[in-house]
mmCIF file with all atom_site columns, C-alpha atoms in Angstrom:
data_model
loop_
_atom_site.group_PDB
_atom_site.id
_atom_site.type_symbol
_atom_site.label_atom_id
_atom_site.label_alt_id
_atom_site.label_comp_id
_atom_site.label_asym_id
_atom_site.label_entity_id
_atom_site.label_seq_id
_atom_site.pdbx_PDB_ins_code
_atom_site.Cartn_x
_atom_site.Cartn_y
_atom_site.Cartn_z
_atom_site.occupancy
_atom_site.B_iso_or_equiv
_atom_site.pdbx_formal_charge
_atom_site.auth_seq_id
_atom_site.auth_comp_id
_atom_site.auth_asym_id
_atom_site.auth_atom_id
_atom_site.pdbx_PDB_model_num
ATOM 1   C CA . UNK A 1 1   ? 50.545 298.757 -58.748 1.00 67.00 ? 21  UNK A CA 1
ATOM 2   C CA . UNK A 1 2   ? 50.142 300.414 -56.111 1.00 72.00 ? 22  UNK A CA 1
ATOM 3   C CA . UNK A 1 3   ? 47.010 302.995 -57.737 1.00 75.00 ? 23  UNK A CA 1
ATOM 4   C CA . UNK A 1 4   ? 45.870 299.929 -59.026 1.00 67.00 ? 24  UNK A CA 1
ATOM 5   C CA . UNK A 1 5   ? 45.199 297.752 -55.498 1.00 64.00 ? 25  UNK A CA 1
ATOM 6   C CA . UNK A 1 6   ? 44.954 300.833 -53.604 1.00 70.00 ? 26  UNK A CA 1
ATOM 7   C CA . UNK A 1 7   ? 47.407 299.852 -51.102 1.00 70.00 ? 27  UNK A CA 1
ATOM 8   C CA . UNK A 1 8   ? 50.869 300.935 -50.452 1.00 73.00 ? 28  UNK A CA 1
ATOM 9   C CA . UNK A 1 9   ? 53.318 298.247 -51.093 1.00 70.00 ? 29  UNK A CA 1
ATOM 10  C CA . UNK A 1 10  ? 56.836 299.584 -49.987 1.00 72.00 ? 30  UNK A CA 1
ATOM 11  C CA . UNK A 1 11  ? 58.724 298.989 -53.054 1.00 73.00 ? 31  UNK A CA 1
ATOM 12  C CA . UNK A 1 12  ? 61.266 300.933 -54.354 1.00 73.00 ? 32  UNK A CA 1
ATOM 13  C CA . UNK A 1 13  ? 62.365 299.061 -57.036 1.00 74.00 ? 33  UNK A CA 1
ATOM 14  C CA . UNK A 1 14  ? 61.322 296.205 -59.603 1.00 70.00 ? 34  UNK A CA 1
ATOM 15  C CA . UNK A 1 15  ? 63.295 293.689 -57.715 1.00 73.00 ? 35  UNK A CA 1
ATOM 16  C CA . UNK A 1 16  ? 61.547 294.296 -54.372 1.00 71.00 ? 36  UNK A CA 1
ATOM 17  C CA . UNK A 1 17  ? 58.225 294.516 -56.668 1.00 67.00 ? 37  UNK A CA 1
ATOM 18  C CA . UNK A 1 18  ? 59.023 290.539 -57.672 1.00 65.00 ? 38  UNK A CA 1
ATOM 19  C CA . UNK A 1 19  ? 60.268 289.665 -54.297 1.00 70.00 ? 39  UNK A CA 1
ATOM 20  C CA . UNK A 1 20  ? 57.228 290.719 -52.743 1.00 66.00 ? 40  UNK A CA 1
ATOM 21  C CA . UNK A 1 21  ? 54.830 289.246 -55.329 1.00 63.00 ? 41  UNK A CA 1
ATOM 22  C CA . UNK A 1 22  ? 56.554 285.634 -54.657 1.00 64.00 ? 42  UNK A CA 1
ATOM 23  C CA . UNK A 1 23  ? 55.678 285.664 -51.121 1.00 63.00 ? 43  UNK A CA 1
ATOM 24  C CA . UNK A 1 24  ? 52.456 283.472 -49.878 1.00 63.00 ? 44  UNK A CA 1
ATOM 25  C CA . UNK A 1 25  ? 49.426 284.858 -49.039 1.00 60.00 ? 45  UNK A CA 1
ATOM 26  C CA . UNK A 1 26  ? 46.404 283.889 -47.160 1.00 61.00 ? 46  UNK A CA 1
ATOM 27  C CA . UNK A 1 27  ? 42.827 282.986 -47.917 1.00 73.00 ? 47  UNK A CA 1
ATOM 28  C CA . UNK A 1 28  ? 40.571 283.206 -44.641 1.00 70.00 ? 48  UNK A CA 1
ATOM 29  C CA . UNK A 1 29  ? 37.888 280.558 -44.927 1.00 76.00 ? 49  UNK A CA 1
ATOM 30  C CA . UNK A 1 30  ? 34.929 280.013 -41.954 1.00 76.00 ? 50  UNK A CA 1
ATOM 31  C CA . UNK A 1 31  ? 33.443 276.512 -41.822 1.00 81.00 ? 51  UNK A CA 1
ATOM 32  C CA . UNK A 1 32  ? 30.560 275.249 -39.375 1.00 87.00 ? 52  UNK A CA 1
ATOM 33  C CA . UNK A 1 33  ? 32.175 272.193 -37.364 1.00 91.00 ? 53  UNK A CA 1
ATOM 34  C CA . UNK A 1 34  ? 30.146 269.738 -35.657 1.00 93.00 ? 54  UNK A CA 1
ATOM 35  C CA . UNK A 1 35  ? 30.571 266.111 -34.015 1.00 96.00 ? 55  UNK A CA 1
ATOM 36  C CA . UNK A 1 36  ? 28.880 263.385 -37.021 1.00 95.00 ? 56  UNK A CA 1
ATOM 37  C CA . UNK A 1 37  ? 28.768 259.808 -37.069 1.00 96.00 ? 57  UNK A CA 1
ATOM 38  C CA . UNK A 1 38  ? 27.891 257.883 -39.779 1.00 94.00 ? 58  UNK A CA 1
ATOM 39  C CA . UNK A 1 39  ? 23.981 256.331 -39.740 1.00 95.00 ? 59  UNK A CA 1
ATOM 40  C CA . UNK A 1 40  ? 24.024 252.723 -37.672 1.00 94.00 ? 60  UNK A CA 1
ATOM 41  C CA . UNK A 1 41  ? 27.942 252.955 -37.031 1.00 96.00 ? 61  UNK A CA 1
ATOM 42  C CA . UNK A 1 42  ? 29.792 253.315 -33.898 1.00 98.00 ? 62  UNK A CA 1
ATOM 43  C CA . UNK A 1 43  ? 32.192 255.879 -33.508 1.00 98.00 ? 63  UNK A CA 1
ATOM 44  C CA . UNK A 1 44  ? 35.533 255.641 -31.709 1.00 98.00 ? 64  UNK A CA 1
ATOM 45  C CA . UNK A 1 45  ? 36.770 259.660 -31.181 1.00 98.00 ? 65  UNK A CA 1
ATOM 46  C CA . UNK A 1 46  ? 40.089 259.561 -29.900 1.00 98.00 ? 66  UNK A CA 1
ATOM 47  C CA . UNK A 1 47  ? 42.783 262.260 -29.032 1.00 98.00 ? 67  UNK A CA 1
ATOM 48  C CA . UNK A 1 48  ? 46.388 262.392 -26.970 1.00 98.00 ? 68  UNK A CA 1
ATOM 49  C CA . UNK A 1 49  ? 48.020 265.154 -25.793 1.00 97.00 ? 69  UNK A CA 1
ATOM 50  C CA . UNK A 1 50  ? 52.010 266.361 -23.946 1.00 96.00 ? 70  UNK A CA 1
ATOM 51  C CA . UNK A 1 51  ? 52.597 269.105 -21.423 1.00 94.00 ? 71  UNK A CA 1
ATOM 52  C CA . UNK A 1 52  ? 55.780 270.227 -23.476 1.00 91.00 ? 72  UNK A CA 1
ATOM 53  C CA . UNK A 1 53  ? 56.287 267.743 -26.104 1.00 89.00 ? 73  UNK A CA 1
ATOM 54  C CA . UNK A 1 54  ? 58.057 265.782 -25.187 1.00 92.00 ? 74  UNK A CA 1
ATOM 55  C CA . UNK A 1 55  ? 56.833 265.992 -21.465 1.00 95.00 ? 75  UNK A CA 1
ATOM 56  C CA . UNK A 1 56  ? 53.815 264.740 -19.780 1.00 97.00 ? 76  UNK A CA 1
ATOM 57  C CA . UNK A 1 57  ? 51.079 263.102 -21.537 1.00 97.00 ? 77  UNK A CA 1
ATOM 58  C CA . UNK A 1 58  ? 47.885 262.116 -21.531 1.00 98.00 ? 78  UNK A CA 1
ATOM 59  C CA . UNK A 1 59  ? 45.102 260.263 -23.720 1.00 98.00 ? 79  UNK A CA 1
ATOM 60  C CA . UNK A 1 60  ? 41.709 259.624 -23.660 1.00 98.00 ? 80  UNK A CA 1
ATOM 61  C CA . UNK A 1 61  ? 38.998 258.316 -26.270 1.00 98.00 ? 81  UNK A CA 1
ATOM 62  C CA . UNK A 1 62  ? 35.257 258.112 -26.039 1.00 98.00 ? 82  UNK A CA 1
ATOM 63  C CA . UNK A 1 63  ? 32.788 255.356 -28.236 1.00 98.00 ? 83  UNK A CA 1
ATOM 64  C CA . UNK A 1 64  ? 29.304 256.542 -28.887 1.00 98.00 ? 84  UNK A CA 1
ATOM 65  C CA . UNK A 1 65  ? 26.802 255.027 -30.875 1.00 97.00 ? 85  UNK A CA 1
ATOM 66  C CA . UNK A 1 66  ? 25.128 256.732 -34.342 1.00 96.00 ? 86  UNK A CA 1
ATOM 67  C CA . UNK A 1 67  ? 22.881 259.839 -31.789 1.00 96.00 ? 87  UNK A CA 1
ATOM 68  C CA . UNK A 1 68  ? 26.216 260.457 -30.039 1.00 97.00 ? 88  UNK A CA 1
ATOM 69  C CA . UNK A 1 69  ? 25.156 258.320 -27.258 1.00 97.00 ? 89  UNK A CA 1
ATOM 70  C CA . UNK A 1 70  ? 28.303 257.295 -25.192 1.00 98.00 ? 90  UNK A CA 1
ATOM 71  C CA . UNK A 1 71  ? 28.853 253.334 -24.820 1.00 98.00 ? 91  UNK A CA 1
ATOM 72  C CA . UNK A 1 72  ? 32.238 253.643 -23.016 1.00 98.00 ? 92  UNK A CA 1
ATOM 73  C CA . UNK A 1 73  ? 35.128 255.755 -22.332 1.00 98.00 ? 93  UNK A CA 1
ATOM 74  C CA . UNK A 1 74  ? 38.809 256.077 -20.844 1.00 98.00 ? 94  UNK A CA 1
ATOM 75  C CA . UNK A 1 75  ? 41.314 258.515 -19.986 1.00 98.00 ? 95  UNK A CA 1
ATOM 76  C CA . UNK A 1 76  ? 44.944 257.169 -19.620 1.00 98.00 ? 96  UNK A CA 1
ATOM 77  C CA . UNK A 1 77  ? 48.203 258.468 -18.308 1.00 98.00 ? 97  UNK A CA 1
ATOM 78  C CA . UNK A 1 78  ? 51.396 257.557 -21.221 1.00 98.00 ? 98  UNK A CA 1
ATOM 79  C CA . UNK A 1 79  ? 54.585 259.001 -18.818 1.00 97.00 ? 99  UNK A CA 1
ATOM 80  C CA . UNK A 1 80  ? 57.134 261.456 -20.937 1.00 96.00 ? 100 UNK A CA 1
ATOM 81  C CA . UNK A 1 81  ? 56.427 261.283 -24.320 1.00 96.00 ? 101 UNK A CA 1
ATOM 82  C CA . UNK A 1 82  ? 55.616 263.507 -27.478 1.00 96.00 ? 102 UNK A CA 1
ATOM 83  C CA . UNK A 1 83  ? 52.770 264.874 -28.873 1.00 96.00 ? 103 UNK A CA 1
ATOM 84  C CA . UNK A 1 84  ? 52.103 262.411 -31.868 1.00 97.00 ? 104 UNK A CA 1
ATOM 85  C CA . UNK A 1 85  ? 53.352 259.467 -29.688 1.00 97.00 ? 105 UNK A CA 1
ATOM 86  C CA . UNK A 1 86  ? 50.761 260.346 -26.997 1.00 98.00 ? 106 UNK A CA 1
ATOM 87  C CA . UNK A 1 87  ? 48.215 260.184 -30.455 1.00 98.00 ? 107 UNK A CA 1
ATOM 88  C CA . UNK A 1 88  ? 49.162 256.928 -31.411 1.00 98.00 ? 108 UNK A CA 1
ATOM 89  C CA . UNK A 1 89  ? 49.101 255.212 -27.521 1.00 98.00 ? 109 UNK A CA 1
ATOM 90  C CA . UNK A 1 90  ? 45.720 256.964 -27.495 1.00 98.00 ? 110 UNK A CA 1
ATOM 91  C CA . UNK A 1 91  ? 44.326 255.474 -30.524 1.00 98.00 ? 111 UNK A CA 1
ATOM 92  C CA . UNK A 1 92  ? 46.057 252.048 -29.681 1.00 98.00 ? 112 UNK A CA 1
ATOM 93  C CA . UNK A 1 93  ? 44.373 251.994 -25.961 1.00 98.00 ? 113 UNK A CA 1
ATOM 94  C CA . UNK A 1 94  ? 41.230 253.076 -27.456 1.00 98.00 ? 114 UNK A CA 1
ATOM 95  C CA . UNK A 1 95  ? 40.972 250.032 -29.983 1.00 98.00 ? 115 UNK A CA 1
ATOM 96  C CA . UNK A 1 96  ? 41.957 247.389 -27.307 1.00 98.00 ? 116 UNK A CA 1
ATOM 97  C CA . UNK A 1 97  ? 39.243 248.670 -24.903 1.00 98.00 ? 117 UNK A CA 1
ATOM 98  C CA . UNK A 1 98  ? 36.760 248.377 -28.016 1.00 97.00 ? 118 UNK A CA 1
ATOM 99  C CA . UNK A 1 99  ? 38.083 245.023 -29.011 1.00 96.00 ? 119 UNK A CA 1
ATOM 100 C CA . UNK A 1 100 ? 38.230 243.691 -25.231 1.00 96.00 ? 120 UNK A CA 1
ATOM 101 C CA . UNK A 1 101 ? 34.509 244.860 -25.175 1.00 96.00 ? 121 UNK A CA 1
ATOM 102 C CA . UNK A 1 102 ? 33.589 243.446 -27.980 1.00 95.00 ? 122 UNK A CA 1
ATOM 103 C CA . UNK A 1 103 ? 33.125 246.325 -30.645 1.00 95.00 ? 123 UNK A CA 1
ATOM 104 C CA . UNK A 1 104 ? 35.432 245.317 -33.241 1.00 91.00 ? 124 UNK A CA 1
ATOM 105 C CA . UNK A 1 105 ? 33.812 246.959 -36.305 1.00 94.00 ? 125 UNK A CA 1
ATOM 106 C CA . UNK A 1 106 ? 33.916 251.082 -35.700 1.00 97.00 ? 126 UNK A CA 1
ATOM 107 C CA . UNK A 1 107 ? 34.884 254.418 -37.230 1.00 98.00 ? 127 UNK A CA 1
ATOM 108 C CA . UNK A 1 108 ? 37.666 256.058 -35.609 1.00 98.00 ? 128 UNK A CA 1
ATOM 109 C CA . UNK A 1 109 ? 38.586 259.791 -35.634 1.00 98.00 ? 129 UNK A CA 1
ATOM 110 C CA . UNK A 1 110 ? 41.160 261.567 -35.066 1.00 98.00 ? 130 UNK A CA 1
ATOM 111 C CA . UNK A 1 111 ? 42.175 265.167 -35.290 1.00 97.00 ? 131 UNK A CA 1
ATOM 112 C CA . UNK A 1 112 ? 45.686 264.122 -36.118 1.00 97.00 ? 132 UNK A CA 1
ATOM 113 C CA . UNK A 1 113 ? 46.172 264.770 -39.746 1.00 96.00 ? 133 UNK A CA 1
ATOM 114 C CA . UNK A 1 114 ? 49.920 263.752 -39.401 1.00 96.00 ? 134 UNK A CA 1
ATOM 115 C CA . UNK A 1 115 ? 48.370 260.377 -37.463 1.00 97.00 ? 135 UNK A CA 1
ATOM 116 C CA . UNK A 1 116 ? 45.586 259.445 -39.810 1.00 97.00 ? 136 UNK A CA 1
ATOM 117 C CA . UNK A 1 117 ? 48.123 259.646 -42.907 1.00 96.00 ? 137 UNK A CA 1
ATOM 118 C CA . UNK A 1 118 ? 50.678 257.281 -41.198 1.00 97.00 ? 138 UNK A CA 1
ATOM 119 C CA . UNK A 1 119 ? 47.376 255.244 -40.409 1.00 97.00 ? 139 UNK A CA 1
ATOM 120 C CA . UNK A 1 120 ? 46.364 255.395 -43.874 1.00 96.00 ? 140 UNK A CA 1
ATOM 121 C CA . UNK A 1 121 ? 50.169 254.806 -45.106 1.00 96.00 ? 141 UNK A CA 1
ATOM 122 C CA . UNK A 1 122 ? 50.121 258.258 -46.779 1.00 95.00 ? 142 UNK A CA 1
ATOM 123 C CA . UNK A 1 123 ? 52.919 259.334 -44.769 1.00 94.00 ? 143 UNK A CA 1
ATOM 124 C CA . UNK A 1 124 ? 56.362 257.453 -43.461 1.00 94.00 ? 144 UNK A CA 1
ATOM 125 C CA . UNK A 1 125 ? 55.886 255.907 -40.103 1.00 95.00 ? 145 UNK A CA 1
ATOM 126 C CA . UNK A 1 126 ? 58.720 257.809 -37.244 1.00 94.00 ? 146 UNK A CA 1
ATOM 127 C CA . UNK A 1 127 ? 60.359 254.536 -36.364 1.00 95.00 ? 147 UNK A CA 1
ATOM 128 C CA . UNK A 1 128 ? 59.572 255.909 -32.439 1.00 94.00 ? 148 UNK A CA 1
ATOM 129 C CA . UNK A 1 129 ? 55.921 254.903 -32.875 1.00 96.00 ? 149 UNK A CA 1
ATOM 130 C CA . UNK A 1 130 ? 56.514 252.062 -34.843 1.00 97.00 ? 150 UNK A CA 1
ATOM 131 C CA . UNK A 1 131 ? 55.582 249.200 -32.676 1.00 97.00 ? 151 UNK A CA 1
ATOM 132 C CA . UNK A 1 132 ? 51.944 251.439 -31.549 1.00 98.00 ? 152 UNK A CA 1
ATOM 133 C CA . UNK A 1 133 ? 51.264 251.653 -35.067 1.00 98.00 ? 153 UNK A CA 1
ATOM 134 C CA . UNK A 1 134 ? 51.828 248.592 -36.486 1.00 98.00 ? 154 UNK A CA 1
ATOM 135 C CA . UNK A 1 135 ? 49.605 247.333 -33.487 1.00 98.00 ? 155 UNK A CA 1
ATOM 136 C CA . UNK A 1 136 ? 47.147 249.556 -34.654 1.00 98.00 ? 156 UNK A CA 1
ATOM 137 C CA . UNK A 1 137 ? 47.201 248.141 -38.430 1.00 97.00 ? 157 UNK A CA 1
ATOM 138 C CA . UNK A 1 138 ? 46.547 244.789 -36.769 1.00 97.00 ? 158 UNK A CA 1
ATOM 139 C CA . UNK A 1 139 ? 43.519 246.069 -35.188 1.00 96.00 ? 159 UNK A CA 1
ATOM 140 C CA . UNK A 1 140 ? 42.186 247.852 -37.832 1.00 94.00 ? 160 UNK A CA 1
ATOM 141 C CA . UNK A 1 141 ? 42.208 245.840 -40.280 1.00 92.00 ? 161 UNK A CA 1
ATOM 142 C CA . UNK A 1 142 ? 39.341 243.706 -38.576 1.00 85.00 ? 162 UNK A CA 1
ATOM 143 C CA . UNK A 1 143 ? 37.280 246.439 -40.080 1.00 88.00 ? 163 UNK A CA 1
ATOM 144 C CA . UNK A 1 144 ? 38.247 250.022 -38.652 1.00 95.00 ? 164 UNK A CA 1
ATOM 145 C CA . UNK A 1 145 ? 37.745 252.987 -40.603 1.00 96.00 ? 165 UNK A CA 1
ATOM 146 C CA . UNK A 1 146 ? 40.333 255.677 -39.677 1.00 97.00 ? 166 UNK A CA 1
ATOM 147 C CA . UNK A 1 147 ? 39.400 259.292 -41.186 1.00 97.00 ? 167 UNK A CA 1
ATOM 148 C CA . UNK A 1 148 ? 40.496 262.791 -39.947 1.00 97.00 ? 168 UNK A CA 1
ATOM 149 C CA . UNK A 1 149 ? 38.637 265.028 -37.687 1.00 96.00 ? 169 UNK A CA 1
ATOM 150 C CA . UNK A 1 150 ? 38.967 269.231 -36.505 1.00 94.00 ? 170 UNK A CA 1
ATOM 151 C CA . UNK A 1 151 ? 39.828 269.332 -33.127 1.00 94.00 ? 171 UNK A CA 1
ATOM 152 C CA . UNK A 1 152 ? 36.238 271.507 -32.341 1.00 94.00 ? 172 UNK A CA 1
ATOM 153 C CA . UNK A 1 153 ? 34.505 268.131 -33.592 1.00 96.00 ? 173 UNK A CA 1
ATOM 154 C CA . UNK A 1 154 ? 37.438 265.919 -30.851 1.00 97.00 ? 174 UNK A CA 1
ATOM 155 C CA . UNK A 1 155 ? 36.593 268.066 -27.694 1.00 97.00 ? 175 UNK A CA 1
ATOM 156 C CA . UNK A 1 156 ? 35.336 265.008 -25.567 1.00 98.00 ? 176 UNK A CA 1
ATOM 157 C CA . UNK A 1 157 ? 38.204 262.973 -26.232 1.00 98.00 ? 177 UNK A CA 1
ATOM 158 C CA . UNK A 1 158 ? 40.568 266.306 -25.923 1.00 98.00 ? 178 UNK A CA 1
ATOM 159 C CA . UNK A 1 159 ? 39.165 266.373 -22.011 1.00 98.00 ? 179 UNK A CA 1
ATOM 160 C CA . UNK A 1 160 ? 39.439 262.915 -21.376 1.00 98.00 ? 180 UNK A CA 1
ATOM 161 C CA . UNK A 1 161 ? 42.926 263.083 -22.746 1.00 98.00 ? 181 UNK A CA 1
ATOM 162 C CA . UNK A 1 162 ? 43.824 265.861 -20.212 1.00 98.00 ? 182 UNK A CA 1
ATOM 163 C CA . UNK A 1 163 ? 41.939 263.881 -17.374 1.00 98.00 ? 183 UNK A CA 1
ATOM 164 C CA . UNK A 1 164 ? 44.571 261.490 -18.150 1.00 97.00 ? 184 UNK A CA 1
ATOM 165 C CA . UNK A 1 165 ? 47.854 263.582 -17.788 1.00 97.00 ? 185 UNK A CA 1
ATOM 166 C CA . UNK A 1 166 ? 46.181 264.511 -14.071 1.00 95.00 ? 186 UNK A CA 1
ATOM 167 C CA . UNK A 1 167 ? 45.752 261.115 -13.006 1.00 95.00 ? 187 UNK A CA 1
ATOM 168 C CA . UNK A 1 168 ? 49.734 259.191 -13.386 1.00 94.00 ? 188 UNK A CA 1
ATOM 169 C CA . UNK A 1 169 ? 49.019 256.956 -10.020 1.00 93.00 ? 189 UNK A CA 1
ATOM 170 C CA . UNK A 1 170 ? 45.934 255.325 -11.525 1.00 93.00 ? 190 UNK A CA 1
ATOM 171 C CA . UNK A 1 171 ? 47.186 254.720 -15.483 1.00 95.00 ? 191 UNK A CA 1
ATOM 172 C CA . UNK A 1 172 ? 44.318 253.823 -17.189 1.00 97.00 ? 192 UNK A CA 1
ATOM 173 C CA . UNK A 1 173 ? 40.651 254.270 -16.350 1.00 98.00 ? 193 UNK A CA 1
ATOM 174 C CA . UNK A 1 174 ? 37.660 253.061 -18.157 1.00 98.00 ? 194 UNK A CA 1
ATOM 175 C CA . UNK A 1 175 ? 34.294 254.680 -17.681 1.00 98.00 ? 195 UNK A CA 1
ATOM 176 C CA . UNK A 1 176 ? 31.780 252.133 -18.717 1.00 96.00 ? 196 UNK A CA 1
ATOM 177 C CA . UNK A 1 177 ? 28.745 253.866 -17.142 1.00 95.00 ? 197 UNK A CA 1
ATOM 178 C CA . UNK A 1 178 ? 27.776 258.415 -18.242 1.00 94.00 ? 198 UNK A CA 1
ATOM 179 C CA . UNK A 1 179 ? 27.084 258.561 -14.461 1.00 95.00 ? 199 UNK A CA 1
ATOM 180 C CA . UNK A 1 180 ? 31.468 258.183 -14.021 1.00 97.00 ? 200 UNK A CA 1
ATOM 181 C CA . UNK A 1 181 ? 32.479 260.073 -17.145 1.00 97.00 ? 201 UNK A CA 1
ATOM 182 C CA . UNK A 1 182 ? 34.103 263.831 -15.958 1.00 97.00 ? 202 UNK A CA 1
ATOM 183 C CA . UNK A 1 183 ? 31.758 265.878 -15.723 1.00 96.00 ? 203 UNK A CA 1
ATOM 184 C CA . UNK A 1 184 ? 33.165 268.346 -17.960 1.00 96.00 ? 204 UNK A CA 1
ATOM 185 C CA . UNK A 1 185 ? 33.106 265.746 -20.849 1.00 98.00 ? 205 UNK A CA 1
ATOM 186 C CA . UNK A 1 186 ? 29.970 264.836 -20.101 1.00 97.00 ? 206 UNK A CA 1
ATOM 187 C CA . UNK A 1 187 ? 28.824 268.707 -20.781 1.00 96.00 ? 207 UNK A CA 1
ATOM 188 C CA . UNK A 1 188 ? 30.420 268.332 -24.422 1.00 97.00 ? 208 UNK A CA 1
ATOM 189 C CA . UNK A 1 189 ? 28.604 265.246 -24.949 1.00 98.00 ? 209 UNK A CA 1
ATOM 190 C CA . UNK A 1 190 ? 25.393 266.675 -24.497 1.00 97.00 ? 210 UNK A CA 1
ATOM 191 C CA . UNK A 1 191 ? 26.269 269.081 -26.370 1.00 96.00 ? 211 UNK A CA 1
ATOM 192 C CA . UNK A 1 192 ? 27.227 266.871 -29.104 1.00 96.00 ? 212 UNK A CA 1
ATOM 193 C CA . UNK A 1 193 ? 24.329 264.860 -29.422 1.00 95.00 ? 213 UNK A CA 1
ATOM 194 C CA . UNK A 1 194 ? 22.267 268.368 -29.645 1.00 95.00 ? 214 UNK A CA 1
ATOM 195 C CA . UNK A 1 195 ? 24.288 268.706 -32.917 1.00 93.00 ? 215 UNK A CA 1
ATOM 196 C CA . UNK A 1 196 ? 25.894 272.240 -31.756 1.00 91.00 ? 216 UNK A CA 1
ATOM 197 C CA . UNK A 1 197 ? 28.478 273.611 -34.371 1.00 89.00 ? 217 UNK A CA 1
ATOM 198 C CA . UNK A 1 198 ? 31.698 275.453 -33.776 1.00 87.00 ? 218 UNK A CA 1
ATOM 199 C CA . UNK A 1 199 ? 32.835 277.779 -36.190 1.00 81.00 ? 219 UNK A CA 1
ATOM 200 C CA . UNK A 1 200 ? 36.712 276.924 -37.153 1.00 84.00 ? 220 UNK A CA 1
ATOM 201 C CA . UNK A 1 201 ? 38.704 279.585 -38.848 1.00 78.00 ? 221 UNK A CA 1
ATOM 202 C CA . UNK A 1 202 ? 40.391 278.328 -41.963 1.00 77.00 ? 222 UNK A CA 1
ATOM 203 C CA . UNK A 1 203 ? 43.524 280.114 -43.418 1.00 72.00 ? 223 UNK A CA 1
ATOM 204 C CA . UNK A 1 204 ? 45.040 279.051 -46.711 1.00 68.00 ? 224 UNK A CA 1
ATOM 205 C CA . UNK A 1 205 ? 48.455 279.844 -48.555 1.00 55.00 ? 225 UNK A CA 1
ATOM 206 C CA . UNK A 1 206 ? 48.430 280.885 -51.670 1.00 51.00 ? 226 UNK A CA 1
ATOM 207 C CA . UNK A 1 207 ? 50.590 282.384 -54.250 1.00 48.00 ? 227 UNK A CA 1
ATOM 208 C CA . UNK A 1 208 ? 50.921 286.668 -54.084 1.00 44.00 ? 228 UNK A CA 1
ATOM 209 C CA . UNK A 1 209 ? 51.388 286.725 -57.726 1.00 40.00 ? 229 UNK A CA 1
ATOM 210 C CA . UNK A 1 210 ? 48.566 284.751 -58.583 1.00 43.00 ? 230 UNK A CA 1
ATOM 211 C CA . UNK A 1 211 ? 46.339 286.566 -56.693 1.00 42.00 ? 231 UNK A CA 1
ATOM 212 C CA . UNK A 1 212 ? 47.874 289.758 -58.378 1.00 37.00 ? 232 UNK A CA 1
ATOM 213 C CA . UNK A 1 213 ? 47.012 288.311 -62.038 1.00 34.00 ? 233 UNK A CA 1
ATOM 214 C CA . UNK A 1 214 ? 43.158 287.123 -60.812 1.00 41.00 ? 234 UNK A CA 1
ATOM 215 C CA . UNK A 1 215 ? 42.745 290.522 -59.277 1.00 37.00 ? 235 UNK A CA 1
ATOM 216 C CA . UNK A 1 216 ? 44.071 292.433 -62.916 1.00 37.00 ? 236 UNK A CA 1
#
């Protein structure tokens, strides 16, 4: 085996040998990563974050139109809680700011897989963010299209979320004007509407011993 891969293994033995080829392995995949909207549709990016998790925590959301131009935005301060309960109060603020605006039909994203599945009833709802998300089902189903997101593609609503953990005196703030929005999300919207990529590293488990019998 060993002659064959030209590698050295460190098995003594058959057993190790089968031990070792059970193990997973990784594939290491590179994809281009950019902010996208879908043509004539608003887009609701939203994102929440916790200093510890639980701890401090934070969320913020931005709503731009097809280009990537923003329409409005907020950063809001959620006290102690966890990381996918500071998701869910960020989604749920950012669909009552639409829906008090007005915007009622919009494409949300997250870069909460774990989120979007409970969203999308794929996975069991945590009965500690049950009330947020059952709010959110209400206000999606007006027509809301929830779909997943990388992080790299979130980055405006990952500042605005961290704007909100440093701001607990004020709670929520809306920014309904680009000349109010933090300056350092308004340097990744720019950015966005140029349509500048990210490059996000991908690695995928898979099976030693089937690599072993594609590679023989």
């Amino acid at each position: 085996m060993e002659i064959h891969f030209h590698k050295r293994l460190g098995c003594l033995s058959f057993p190790q040998l089968y031990e070792l080829s059970s193990k997973p392995a990784s594939r290491v995949s590179f994809h281009i990563v950019r902010w996208s909207a879908r043509p004539g549709c608003l887009t609701l990016n939203t994102d929440g974050c916790s200093k510890g998790n639980p701890g401090c925590s934070g969320g913020g959301g931005i709503l731009r139109d097809a280009s990537g131009g923003p329409i409005l935005a907020f950063s809001a301060f959620f006290g102690i809680r966890s990381s996918l309960h500071a998701e869910a109060l960020a989604m749920l603020t950012g669909l009552r700011m639409c829906v008090k605006q007005g915007f009622v039909t919009v494409d949300l994203q997250s870069d909460s897989r774990v989120l979007v599945g409970i969203i999308q009833r794929c996975f069991r709802c945590p009965w500690q963010i049950r009330p947020e998300i059952e709010q959110i089902w209400d206000l999606a189903a007006t027509g809301v299209r929830v779909s997943h997101c990388y992080r790299e593609a979130n980055r405006v609503a990952d500042i605005l979320a961290n704007v909100g953990v440093s701001h607990p005196q004020q709670g929520y703030i809306m920014y309904d004007s680009t000349s109010i929005i933090p300056k350092l999300a308004k340097g990744e919207i720019r950015l966005d509407k140029l349509g500048m990529s990210s490059v996000r590293r991908i690695v995928r488990e898979v099976e030693r011993s089937d690599r072993v019998l594609d590679s023989v």
